[in-house]
Coordinates of N, CA and C in Angstrom, one line a residue:
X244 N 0.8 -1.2 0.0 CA 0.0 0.0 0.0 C 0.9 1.2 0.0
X245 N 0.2 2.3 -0.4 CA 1.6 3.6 -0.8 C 0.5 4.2 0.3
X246 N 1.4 5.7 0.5 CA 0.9 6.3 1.3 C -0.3 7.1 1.0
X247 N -0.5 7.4 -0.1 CA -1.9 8.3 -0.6 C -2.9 7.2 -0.8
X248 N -3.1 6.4 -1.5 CA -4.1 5.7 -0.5 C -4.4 4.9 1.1
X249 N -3.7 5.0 1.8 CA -3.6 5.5 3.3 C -4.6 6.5 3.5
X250 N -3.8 7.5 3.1 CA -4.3 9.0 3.0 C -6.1 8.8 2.9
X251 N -6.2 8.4 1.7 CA -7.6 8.3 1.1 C -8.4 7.5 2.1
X252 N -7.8 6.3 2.4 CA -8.9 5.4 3.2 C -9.0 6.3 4.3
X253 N -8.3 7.2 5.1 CA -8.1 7.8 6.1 C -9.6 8.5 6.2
X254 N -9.9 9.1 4.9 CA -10.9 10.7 4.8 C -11.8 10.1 5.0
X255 N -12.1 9.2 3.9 CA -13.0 8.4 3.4 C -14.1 7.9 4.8
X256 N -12.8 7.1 5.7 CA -13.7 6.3 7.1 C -13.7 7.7 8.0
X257 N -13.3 8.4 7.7 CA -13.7 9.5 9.1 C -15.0 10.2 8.5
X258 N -14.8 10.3 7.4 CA -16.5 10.8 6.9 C -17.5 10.2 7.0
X259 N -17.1 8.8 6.6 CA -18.1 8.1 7.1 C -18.9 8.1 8.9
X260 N -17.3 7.9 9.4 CA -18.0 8.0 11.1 C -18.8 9.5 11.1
X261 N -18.4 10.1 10.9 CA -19.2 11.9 11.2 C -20.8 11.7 10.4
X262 N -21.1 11.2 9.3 CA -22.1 10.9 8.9 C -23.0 10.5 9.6
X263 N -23.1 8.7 10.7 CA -23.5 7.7 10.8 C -24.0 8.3 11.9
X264 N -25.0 7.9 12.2 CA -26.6 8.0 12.9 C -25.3 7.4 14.8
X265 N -24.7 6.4 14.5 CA -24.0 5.8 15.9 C -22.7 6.6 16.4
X266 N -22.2 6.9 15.4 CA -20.7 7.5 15.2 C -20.6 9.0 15.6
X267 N -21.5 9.6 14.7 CA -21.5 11.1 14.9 C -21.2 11.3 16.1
X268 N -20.0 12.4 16.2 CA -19.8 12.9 17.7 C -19.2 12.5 18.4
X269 N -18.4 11.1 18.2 CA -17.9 10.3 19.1 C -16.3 10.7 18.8
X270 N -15.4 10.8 20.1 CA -14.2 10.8 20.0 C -13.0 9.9 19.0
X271 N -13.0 9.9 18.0 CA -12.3 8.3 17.7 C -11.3 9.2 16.4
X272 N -10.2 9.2 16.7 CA -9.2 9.2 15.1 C -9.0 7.8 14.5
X273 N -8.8 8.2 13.9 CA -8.5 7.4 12.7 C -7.6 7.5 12.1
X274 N -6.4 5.8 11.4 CA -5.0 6.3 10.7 C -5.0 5.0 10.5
X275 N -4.4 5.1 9.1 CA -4.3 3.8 8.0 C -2.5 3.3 7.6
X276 N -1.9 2.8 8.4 CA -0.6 2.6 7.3 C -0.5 1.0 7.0
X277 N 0.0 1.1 5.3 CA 0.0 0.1 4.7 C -1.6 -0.7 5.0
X278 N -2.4 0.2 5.0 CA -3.6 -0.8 4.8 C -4.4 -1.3 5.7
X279 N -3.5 -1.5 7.7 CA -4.1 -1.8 8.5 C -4.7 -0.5 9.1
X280 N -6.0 -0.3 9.6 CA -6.6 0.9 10.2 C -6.6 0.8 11.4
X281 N -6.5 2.0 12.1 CA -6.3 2.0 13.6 C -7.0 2.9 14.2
X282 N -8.1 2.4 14.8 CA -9.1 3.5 15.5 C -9.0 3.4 16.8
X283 N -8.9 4.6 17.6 CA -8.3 4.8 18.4 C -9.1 5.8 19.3
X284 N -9.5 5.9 20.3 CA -10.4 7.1 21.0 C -11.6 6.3 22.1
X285 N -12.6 7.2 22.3 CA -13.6 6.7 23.0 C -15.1 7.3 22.4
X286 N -16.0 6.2 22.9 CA -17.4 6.3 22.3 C -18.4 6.7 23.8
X287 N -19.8 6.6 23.4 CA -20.4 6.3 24.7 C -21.1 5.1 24.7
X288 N -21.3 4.2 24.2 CA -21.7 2.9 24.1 C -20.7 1.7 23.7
X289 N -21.2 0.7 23.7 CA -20.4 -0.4 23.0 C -21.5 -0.5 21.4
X290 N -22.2 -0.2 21.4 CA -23.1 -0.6 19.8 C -22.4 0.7 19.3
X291 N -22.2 1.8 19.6 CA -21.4 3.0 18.6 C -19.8 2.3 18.5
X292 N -19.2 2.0 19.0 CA -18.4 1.1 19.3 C -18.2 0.4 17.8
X293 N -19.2 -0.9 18.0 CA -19.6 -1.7 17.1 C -19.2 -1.3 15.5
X294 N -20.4 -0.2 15.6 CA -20.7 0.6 14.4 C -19.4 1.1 13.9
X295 N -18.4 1.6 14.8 CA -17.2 2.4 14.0 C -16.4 1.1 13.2
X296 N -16.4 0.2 14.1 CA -15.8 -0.9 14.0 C -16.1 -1.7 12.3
X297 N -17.7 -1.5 12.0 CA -18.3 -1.8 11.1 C -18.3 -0.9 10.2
X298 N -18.2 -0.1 10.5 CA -18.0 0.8 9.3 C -15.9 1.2 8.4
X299 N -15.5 0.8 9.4 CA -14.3 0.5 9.0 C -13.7 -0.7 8.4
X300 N -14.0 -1.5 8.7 CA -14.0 -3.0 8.0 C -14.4 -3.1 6.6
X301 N -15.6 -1.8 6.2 CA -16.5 -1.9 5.4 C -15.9 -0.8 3.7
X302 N -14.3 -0.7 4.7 CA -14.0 0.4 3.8 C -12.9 -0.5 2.7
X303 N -13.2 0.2 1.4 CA -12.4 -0.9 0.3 C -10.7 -0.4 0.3
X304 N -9.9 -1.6 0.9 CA -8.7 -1.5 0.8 C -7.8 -1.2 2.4
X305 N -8.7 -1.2 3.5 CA -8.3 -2.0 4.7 C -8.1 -3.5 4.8
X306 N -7.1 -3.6 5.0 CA -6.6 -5.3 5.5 C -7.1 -5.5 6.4
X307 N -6.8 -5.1 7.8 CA -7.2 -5.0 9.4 C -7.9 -4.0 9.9
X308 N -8.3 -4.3 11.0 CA -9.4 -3.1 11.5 C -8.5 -3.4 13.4
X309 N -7.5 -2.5 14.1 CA -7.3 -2.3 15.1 C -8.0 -1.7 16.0
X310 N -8.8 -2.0 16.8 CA -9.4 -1.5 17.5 C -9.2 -1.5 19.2
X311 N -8.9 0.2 19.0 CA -8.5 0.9 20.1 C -9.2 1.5 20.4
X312 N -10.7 1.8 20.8 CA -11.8 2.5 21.2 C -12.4 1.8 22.5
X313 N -12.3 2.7 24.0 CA -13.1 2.7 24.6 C -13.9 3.1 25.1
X314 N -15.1 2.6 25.4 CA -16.4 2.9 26.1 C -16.2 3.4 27.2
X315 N -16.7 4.3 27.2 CA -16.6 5.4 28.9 C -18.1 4.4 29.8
X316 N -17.9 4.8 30.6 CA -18.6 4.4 31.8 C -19.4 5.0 32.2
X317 N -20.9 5.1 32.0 CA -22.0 6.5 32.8 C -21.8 6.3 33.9
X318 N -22.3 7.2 34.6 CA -22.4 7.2 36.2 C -23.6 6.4 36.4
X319 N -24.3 6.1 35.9 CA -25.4 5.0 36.5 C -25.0 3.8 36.7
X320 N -23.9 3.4 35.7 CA -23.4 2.0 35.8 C -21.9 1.8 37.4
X321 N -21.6 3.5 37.6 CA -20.9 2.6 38.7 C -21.0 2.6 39.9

């Protein structure tokens, strides 16, 4: 994989997350080299979670999907 499409898958999945009904809003970068994606940050659920996760897998020309995103904790749960 060259670096401009890196680049490309990059835009591509972060647009996508800002778009998506689960994703919008949620802390999470995003970075592509050689192909494996690395998302990285925090959501407020595990199904937004999910969804970044899915929507990144979903992108043409990711090998891997690393997933480094966690779920914060409401105060009701602790």
């Amino acid at each position: 994989m060259d670096t401009l499409r890196d680049q490309v898958i990059t835009e591509i999945v972060k647009a996508r997350l800002g778009e998506d009904q689960d994703t919008c809003g949620q802390t999470i970068d995003v970075s592509v080299a050689d192909g494996d994606l690395f998302l990285v940050g925090w959501c407020d659920s595990e199904k937004q979670r999910v969804s970044a996760v899915r929507i990144a897998k979903g992108a043409y020309g990711v090998r891997a999907v690393i997933d480094k995103i966690r779920v914060r904790r409401s105060a009701s749960s602790v």
